The first five atom37 places (N, CA, C, CB, O) and aatype in JSON, in Angstrom:
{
  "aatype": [20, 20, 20, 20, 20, 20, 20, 20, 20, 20, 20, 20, 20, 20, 20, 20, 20, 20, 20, 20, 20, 20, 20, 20, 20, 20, 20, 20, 20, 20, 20, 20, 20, 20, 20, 20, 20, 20, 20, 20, 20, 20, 20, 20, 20, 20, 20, 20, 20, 20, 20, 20, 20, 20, 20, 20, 20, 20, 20, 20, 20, 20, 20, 20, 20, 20, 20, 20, 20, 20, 20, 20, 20, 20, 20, 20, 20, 20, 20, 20, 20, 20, 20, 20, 20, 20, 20, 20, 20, 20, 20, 20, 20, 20, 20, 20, 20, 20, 20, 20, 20, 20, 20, 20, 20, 20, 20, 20, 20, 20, 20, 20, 20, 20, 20, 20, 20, 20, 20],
  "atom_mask": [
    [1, 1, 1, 1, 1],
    [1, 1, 1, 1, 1],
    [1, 1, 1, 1, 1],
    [1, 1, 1, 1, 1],
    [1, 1, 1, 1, 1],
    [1, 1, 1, 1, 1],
    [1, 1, 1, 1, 1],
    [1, 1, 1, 1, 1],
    [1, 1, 1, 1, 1],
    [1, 1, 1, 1, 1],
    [1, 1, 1, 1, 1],
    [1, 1, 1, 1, 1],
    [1, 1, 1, 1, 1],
    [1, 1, 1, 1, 1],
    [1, 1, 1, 1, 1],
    [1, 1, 1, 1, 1],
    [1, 1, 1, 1, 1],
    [1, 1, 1, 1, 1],
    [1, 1, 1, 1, 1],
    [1, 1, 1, 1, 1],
    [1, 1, 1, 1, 1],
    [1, 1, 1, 1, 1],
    [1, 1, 1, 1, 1],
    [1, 1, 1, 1, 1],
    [1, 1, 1, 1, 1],
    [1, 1, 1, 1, 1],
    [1, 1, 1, 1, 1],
    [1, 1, 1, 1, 1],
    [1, 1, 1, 1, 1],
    [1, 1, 1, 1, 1],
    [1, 1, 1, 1, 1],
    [1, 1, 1, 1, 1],
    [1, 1, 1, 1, 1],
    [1, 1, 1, 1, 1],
    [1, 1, 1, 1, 1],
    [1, 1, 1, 1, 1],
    [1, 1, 1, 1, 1],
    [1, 1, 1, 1, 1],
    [1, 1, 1, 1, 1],
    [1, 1, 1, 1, 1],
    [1, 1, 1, 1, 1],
    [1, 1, 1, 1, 1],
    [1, 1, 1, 1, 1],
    [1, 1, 1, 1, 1],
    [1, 1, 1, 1, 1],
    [1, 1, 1, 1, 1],
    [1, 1, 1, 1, 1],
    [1, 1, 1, 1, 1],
    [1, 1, 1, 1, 1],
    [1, 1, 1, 1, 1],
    [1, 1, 1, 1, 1],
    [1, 1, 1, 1, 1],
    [1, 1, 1, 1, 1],
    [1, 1, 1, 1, 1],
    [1, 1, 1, 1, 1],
    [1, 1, 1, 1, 1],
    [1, 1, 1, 1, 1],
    [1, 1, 1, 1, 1],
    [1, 1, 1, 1, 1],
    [1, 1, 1, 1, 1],
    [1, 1, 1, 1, 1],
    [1, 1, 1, 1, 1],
    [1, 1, 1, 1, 1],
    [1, 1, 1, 1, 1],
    [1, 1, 1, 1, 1],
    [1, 1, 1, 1, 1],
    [1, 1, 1, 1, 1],
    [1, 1, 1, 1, 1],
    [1, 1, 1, 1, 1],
    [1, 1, 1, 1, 1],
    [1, 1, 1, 1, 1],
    [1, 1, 1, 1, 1],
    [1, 1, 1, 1, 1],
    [1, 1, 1, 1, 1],
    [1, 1, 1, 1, 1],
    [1, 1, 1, 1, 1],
    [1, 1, 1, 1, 1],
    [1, 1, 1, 1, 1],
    [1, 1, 1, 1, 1],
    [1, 1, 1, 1, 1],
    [1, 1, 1, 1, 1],
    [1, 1, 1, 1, 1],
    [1, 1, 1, 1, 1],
    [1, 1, 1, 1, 1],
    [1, 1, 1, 1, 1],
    [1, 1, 1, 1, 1],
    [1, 1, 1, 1, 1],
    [1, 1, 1, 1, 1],
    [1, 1, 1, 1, 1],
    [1, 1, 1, 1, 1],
    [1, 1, 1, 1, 1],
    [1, 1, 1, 1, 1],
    [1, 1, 1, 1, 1],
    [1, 1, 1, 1, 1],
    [1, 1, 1, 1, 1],
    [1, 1, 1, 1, 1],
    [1, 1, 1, 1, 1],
    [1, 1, 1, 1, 1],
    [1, 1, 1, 1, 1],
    [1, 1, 1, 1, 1],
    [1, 1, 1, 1, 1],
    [1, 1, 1, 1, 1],
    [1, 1, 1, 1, 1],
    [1, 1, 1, 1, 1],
    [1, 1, 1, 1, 1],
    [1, 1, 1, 1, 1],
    [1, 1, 1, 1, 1],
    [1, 1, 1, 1, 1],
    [1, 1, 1, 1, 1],
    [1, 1, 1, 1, 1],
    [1, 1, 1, 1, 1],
    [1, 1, 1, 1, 1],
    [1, 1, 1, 1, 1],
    [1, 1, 1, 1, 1],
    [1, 1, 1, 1, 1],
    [1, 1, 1, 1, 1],
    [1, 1, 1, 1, 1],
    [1, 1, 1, 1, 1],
    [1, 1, 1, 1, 1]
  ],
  "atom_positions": [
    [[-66.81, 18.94, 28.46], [-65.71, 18.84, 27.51], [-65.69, 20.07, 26.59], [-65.82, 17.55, 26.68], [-64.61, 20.59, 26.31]],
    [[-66.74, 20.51, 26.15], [-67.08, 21.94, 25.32], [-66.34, 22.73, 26.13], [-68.72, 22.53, 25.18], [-65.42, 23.42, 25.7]],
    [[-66.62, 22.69, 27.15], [-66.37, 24.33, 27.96], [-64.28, 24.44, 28.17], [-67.5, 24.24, 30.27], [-63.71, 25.5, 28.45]],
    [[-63.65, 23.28, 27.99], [-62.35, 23.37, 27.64], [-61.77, 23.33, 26.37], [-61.85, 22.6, 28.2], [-60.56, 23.51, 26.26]],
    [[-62.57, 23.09, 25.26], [-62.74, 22.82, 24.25], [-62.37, 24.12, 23.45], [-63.92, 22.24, 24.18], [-61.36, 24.46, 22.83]],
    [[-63.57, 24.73, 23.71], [-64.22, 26.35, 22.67], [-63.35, 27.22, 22.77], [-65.67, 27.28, 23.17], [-63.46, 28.09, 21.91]],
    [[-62.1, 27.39, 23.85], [-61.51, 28.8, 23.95], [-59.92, 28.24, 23.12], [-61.38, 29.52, 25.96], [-58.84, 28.76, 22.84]],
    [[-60.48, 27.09, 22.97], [-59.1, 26.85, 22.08], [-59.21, 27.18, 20.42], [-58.66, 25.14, 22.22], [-58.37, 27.29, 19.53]],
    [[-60.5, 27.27, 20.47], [-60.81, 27.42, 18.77], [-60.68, 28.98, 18.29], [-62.57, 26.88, 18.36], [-60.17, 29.57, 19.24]],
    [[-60.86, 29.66, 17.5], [-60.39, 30.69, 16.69], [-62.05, 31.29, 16.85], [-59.61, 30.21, 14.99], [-63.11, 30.69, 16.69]],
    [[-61.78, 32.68, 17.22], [-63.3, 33.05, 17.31], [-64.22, 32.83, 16.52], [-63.5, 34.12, 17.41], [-63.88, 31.92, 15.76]],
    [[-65.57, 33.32, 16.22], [-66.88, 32.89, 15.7], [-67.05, 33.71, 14.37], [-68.11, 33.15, 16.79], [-67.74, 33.45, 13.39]],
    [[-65.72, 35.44, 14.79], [-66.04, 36.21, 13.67], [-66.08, 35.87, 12.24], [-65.33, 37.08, 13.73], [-65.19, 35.21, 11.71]],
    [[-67.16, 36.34, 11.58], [-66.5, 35.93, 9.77], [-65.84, 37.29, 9.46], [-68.0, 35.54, 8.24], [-66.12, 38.28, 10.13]],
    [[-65.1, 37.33, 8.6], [-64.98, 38.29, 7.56], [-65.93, 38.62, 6.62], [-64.09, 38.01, 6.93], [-66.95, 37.96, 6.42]],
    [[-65.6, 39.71, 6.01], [-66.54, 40.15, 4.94], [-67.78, 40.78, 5.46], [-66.93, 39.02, 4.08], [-68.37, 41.67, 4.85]],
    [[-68.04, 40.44, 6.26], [-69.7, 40.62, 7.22], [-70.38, 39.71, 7.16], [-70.77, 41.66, 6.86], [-71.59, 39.93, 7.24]],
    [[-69.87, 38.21, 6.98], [-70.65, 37.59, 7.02], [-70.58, 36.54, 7.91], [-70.83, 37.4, 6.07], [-69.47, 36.11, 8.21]],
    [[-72.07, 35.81, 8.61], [-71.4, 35.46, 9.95], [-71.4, 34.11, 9.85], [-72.09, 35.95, 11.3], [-72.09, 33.55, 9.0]],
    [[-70.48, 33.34, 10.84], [-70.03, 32.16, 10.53], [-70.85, 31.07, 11.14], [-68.71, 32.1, 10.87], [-71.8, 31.45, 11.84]],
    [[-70.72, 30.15, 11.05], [-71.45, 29.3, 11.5], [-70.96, 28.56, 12.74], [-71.71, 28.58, 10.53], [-69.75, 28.34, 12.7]],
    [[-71.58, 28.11, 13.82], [-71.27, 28.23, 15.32], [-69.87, 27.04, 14.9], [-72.85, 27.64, 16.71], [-69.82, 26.28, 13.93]],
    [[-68.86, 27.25, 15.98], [-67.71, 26.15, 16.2], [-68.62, 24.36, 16.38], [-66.69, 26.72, 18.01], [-68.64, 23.28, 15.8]],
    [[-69.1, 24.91, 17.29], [-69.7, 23.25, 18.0], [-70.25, 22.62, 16.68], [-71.27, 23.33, 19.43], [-69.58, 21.63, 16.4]],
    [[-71.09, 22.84, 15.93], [-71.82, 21.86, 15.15], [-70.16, 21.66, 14.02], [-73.68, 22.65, 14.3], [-69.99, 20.52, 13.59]],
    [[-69.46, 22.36, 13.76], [-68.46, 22.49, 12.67], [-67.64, 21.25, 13.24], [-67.58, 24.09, 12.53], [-67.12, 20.33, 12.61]],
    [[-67.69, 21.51, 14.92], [-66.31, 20.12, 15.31], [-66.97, 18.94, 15.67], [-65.15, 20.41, 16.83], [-66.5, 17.82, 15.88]],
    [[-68.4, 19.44, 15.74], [-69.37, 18.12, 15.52], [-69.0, 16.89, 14.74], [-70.57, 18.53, 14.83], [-68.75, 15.73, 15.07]],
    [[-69.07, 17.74, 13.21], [-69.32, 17.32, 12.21], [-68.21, 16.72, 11.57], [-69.87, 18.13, 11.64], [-68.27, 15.87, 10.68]],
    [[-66.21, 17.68, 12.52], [-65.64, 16.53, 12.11], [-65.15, 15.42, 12.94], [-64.76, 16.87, 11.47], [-64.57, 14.44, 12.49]],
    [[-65.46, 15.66, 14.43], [-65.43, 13.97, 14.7], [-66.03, 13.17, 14.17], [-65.75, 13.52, 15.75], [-65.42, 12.11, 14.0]],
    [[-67.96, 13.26, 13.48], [-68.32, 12.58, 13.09], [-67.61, 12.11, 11.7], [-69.36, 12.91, 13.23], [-67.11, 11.0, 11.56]],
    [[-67.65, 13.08, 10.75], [-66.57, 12.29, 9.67], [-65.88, 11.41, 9.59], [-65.81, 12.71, 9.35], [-65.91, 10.5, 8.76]],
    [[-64.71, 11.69, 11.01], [-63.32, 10.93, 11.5], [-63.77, 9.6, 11.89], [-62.51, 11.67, 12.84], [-63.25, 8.62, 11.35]],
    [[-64.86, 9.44, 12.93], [-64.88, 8.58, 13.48], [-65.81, 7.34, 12.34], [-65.36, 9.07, 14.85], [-65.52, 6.15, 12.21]],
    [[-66.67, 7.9, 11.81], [-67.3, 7.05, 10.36], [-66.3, 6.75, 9.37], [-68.44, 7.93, 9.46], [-66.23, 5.61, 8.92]],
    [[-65.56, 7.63, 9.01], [-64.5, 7.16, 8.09], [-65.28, 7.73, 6.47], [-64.22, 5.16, 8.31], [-64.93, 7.43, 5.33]],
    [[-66.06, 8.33, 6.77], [-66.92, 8.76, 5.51], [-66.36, 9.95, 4.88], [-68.42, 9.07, 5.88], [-65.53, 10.76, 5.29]],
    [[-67.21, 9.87, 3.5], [-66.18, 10.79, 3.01], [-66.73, 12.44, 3.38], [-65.98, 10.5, 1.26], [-67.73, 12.42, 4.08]],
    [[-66.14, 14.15, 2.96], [-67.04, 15.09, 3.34], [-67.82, 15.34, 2.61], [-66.66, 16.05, 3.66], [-68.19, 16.5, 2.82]],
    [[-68.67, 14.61, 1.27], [-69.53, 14.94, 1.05], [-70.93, 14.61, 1.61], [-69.32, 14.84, 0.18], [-72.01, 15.19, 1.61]],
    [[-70.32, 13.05, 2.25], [-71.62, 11.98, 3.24], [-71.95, 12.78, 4.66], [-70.84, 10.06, 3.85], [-72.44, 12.16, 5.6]],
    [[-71.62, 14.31, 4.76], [-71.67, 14.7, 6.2], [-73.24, 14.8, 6.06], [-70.73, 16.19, 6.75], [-73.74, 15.01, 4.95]],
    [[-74.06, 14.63, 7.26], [-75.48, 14.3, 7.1], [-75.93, 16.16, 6.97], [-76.23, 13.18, 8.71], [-75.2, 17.02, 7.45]],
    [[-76.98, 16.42, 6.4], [-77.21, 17.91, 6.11], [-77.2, 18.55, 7.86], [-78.97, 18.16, 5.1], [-77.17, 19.78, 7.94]],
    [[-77.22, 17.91, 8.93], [-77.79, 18.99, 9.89], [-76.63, 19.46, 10.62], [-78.94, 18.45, 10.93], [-76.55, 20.18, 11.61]],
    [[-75.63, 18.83, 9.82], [-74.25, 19.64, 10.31], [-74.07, 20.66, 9.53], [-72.9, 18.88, 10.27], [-72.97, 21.13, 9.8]],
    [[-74.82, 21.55, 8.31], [-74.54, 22.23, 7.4], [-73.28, 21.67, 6.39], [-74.37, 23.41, 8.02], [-72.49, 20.73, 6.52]],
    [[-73.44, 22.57, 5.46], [-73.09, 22.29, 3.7], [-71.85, 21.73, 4.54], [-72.85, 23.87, 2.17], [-71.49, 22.11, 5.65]],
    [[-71.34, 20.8, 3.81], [-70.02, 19.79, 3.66], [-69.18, 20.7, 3.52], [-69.9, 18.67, 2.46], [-68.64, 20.84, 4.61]],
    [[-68.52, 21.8, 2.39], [-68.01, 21.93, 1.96], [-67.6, 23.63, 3.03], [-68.46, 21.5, 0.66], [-66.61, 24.36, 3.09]],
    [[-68.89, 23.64, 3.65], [-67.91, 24.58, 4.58], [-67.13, 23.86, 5.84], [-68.85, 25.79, 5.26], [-65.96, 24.08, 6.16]],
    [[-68.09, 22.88, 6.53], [-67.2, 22.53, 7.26], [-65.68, 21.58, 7.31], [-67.92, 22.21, 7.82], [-64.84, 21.31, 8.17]],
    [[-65.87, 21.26, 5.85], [-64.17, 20.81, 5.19], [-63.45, 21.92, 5.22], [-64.01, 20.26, 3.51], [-62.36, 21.91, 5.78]],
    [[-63.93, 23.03, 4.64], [-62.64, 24.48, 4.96], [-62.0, 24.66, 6.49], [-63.52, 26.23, 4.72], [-60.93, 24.65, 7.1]],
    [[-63.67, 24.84, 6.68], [-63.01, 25.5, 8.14], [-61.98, 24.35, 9.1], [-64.54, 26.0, 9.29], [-61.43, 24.69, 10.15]],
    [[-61.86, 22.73, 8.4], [-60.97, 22.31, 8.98], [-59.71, 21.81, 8.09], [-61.52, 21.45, 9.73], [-58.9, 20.91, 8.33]],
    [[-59.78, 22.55, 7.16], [-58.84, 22.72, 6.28], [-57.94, 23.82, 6.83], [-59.41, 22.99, 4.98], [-56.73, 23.77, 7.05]],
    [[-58.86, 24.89, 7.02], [-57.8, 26.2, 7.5], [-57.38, 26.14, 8.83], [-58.46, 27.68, 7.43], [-56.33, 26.72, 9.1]],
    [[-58.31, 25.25, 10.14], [-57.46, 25.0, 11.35], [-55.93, 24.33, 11.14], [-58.32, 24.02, 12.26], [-54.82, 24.72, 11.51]],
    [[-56.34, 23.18, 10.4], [-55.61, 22.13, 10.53], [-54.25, 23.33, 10.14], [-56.09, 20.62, 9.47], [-53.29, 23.49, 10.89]],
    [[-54.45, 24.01, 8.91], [-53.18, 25.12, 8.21], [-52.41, 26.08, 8.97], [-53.76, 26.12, 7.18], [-51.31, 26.6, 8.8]],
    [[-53.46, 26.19, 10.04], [-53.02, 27.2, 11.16], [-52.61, 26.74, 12.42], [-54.03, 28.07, 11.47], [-51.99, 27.57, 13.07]],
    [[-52.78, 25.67, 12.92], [-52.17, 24.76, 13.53], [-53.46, 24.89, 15.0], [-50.3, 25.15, 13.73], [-53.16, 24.8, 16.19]],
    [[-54.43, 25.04, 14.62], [-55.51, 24.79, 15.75], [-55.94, 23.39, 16.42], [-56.72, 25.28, 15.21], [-56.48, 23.19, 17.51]],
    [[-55.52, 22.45, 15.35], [-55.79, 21.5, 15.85], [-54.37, 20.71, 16.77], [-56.44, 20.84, 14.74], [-54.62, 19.59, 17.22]],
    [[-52.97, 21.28, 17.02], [-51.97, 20.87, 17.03], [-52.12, 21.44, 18.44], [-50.99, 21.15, 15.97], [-51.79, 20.76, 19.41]],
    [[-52.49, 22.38, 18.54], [-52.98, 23.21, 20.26], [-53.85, 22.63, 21.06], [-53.76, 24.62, 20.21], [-53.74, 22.59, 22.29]],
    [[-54.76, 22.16, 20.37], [-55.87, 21.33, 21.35], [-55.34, 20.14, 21.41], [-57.44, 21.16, 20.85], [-55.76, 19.51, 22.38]],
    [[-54.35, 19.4, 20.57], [-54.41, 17.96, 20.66], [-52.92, 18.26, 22.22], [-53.93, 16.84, 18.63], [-52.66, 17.59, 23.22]],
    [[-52.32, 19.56, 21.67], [-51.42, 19.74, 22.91], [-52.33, 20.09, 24.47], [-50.33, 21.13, 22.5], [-52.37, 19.42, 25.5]],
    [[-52.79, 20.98, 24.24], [-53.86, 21.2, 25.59], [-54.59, 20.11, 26.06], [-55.01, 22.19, 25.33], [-55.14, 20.3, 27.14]],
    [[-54.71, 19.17, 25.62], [-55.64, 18.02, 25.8], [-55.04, 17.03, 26.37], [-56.21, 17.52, 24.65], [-55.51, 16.46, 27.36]],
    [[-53.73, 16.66, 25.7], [-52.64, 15.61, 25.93], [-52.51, 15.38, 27.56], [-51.13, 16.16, 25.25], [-52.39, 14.3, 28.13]],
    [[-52.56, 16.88, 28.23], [-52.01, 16.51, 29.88], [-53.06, 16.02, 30.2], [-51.52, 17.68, 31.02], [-52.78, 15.07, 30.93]],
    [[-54.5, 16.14, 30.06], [-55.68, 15.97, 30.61], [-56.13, 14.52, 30.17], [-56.61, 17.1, 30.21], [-57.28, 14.13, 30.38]],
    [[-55.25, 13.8, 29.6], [-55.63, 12.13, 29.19], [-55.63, 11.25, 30.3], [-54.56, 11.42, 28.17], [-54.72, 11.25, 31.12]],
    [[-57.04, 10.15, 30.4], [-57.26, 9.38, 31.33], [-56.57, 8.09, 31.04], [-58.59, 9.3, 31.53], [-57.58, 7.39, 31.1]],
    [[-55.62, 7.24, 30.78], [-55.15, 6.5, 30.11], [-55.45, 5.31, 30.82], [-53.95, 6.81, 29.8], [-55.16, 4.19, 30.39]],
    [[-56.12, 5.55, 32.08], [-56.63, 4.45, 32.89], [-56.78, 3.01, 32.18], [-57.96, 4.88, 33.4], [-56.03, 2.04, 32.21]],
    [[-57.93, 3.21, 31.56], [-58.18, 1.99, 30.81], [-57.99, 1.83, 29.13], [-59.55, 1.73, 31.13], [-58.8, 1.15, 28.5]],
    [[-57.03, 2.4, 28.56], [-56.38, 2.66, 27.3], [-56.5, 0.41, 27.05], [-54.25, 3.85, 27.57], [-56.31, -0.52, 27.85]],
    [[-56.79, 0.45, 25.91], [-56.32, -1.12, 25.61], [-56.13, -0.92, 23.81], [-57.82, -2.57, 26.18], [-56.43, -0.03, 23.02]],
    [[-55.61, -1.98, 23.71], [-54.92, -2.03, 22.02], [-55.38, -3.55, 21.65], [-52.79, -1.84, 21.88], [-54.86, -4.59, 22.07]],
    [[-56.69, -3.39, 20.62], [-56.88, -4.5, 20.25], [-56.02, -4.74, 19.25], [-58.04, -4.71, 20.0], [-55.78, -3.87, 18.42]],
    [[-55.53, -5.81, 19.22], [-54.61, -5.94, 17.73], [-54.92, -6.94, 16.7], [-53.13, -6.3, 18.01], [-54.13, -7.35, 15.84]],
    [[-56.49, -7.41, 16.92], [-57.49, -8.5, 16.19], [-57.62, -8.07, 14.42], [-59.31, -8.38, 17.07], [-57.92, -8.9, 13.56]],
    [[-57.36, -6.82, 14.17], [-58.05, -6.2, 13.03], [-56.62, -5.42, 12.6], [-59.58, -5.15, 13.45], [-56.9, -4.4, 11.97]],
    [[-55.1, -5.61, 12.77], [-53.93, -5.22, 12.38], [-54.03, -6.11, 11.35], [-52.77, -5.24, 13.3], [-54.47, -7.24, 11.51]],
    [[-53.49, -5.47, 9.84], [-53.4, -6.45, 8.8], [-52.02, -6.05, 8.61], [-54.44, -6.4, 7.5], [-51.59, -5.09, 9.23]],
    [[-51.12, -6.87, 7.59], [-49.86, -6.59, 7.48], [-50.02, -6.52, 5.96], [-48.83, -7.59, 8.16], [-50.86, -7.06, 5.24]],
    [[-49.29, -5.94, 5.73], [-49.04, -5.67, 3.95], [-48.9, -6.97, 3.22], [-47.5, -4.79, 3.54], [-48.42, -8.04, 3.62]],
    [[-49.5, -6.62, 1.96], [-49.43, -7.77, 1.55], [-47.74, -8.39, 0.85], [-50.64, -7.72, 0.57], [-47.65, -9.46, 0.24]],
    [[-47.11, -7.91, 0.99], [-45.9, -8.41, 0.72], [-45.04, -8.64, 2.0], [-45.26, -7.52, -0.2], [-43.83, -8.56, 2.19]],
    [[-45.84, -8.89, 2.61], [-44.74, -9.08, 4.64], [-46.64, -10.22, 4.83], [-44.41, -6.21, 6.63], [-47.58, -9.94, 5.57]],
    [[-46.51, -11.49, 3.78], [-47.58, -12.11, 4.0], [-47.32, -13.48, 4.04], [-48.49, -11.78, 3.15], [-48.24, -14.3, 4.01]],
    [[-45.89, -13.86, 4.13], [-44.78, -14.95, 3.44], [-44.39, -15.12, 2.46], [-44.9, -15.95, 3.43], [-43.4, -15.84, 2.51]],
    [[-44.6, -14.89, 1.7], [-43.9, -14.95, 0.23], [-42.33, -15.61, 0.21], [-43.77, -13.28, -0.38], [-41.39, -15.39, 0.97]],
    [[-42.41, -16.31, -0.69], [-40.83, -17.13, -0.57], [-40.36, -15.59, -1.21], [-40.38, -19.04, -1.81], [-40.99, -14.57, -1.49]],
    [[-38.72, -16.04, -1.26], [-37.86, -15.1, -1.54], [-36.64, -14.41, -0.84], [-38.52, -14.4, -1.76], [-36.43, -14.71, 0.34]],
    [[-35.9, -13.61, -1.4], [-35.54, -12.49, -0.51], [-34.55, -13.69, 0.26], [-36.98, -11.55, 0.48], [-34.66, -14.9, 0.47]],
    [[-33.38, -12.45, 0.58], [-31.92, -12.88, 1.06], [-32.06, -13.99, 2.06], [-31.06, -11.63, 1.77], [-31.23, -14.88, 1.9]],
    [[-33.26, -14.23, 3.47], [-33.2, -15.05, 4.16], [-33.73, -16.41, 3.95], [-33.53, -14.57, 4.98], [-33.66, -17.26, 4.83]],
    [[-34.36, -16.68, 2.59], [-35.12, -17.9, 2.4], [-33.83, -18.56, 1.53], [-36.79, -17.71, 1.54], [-33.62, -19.77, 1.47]],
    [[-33.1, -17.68, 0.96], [-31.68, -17.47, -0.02], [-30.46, -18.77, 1.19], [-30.95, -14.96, -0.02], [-29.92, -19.87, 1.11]],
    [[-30.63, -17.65, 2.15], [-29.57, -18.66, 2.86], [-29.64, -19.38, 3.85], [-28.64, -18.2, 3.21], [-28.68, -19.6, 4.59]],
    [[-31.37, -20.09, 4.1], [-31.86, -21.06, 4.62], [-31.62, -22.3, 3.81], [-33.1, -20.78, 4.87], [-31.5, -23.43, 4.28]],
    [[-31.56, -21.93, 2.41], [-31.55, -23.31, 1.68], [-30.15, -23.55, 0.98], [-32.76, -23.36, 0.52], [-30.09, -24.42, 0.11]],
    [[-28.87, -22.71, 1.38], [-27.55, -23.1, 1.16], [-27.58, -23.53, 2.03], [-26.54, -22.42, 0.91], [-27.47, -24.68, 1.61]],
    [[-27.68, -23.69, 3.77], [-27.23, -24.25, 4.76], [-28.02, -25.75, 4.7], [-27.43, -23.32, 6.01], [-27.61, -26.71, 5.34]],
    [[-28.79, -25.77, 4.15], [-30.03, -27.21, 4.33], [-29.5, -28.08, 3.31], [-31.99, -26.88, 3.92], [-29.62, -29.3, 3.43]],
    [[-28.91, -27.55, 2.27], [-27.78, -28.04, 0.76], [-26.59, -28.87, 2.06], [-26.68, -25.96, -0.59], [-26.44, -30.09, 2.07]],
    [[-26.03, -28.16, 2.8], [-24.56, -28.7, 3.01], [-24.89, -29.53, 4.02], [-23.35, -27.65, 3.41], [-24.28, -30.59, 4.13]],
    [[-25.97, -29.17, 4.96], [-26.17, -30.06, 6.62], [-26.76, -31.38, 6.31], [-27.4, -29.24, 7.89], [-27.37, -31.78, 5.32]],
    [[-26.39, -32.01, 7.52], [-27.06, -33.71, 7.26], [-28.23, -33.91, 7.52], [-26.51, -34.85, 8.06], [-28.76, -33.31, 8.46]],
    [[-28.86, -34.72, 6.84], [-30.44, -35.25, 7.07], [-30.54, -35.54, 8.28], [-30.95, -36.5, 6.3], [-29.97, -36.52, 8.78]],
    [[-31.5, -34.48, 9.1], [-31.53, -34.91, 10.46], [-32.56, -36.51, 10.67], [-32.21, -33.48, 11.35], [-32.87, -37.01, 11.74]],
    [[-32.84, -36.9, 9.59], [-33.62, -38.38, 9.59], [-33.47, -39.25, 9.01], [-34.64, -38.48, 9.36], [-33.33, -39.17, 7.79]],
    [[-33.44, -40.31, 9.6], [-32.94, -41.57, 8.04], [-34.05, -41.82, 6.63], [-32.85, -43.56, 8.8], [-33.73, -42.57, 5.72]]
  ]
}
């Protein structure tokens, strides 16, 4: 997966003369982020300082590096066994029933005029 991966990324050069730190541990570090949900200061130290590898996907994301790979990648999807759990979808809390609102409005003019469907 690296080896289709790396030529999509922006070379290794730094500026200034100073040299950068390899791609792989940098995109390491933000799937791991992504996929933990943690924040970038919780990145564990052996991905190096947090705060570079938040730039450097600060400035892909700005430059649109990540919009290329997610395009280069897209044809190469196995969708074989794709599934959608939908166990853990929550709905807002105002789409939770709540009386109200125009249709509860003119459920209970029509229930006013219609006959008791029971004795």
């Amino acid at each position: 997966m690296w080896a289709r991966l790396e030529p999509l990324l922006p070379s290794e050069q730094g500026g200034m003369g100073r040299p950068r730190l390899d791609n792989r541990p940098i995109v390491e570090a933000i799937l791991w982020k992504h996929r933990t949900g943690a924040p970038w200061r919780d990145l564990p130290e052996s991905f190096g300082p947090w705060n570079t590898v938040f730039t450097r996907f600060n400035w892909w994301n700005r430059s649109g590096v990540w919009q290329r790979v997610l395009e280069a990648l897209r044809g190469e999807a196995d969708c074989e066994w794709v599934m959608v759990d939908g166990t853990v979808i929550r709905a807002h809390q105002h789409a939770a029933g709540a009386k109200g609102g125009p249709t509860s409005k003119g459920l209970a003019a029509r229930a006013a005029v219609s006959r008791p469907k029971s004795t």
